[in-house]
């Protein structure tokens, strides 16, 4: 049985759009990173990946809440073993930078996977390590029955991070992939 990884490219073009910075749009960056990650996993024996947005124009739901619900329902119906939501962080303070992974609780089965993914992003992209943090309020973490995590790749509002989000989209996918392989085999 293959390990089934559901890759949620957070946000849409349109409703539930993400953050913006330096001409970059979160929904477009995370779409591409998710596609690269799905390709890497689907070319690995023992893994199967499904993305929430097969095309960059795929819109899930008709507002923020239904968009999140559609992603969780899709993963559940598919029988995902793990749910990985990909995002870019944003702040009104342009000095805020770095990578972070969010999980529902420190008892989550996804905790070691979250640590492995974060370590690989920091090692391979050179971003600041903002830690694995607990956030039980996030819909995609609290409404998923399978182990889930949310990756904040870097800050789209910080100039150095934004350059990485612009130029190193494959490298972010590779780092997440490497973290998955280190933890899950
Ligand atoms: Zn986001």
CSV table of N, CA and C and ligand atoms in Angstrom, one decimal, residues 10-11 16-19 26-27 30 85-90 150-152, ligand 1:
chain,number,residue,atom,x,y,z
A,10,UNK,N,-2.7,25.9,-0.5
A,10,UNK,CA,-3.6,26.8,0.2
A,10,UNK,C,-4.0,28.0,-0.7
A,11,UNK,N,-5.3,28.4,-0.5
A,11,UNK,CA,-5.8,29.5,-1.3
A,11,UNK,C,-6.2,29.2,-2.7
A,16,UNK,N,-10.9,33.3,-1.4
A,16,UNK,CA,-9.9,32.7,-0.5
A,16,UNK,C,-8.5,32.9,-1.1
A,17,UNK,N,-8.2,34.1,-1.7
A,17,UNK,CA,-6.9,34.4,-2.2
A,17,UNK,C,-6.0,34.6,-1.0
A,18,UNK,N,-4.7,34.5,-1.3
A,18,UNK,CA,-3.7,34.5,-0.2
A,18,UNK,C,-3.0,35.9,-0.1
A,19,UNK,N,-1.8,35.9,0.5
A,19,UNK,CA,-1.1,37.1,0.7
A,19,UNK,C,-0.3,37.5,-0.6
A,26,UNK,N,0.6,34.6,-3.1
A,26,UNK,CA,0.8,33.3,-2.4
A,26,UNK,C,0.1,32.1,-3.1
A,27,UNK,N,-1.1,32.4,-3.6
A,27,UNK,CA,-1.8,31.3,-4.2
A,27,UNK,C,-1.1,30.7,-5.4
A,30,UNK,N,2.4,28.8,-4.0
A,30,UNK,CA,2.1,27.5,-3.4
A,30,UNK,C,1.5,26.5,-4.4
A,85,UNK,N,-0.6,21.1,4.0
A,85,UNK,CA,-1.1,22.4,3.4
A,85,UNK,C,0.1,23.3,3.3
A,86,UNK,N,0.2,23.9,2.1
A,86,UNK,CA,1.4,24.7,1.8
A,86,UNK,C,0.9,26.2,1.7
A,87,UNK,N,1.6,27.0,2.4
A,87,UNK,CA,1.3,28.5,2.5
A,87,UNK,C,2.6,29.3,2.5
A,88,UNK,N,2.5,30.6,2.3
A,88,UNK,CA,3.5,31.5,2.5
A,88,UNK,C,3.0,32.5,3.6
A,89,UNK,N,3.9,32.9,4.5
A,89,UNK,CA,3.5,33.8,5.6
A,89,UNK,C,3.6,35.2,5.1
A,90,UNK,N,2.9,36.1,5.9
A,90,UNK,CA,2.9,37.5,5.6
A,90,UNK,C,2.8,38.3,6.9
A,150,UNK,N,0.7,22.3,8.4
A,150,UNK,CA,0.6,23.4,7.5
A,150,UNK,C,2.0,24.0,7.5
A,151,UNK,N,2.6,24.1,6.3
A,151,UNK,CA,3.9,24.6,6.1
A,151,UNK,C,3.8,26.1,5.7
A,152,UNK,N,4.4,27.0,6.4
A,152,UNK,CA,4.6,28.4,6.0
A,152,UNK,C,6.0,28.4,5.4
B,1,LIG,ZN1,-1.9,31.3,3.5
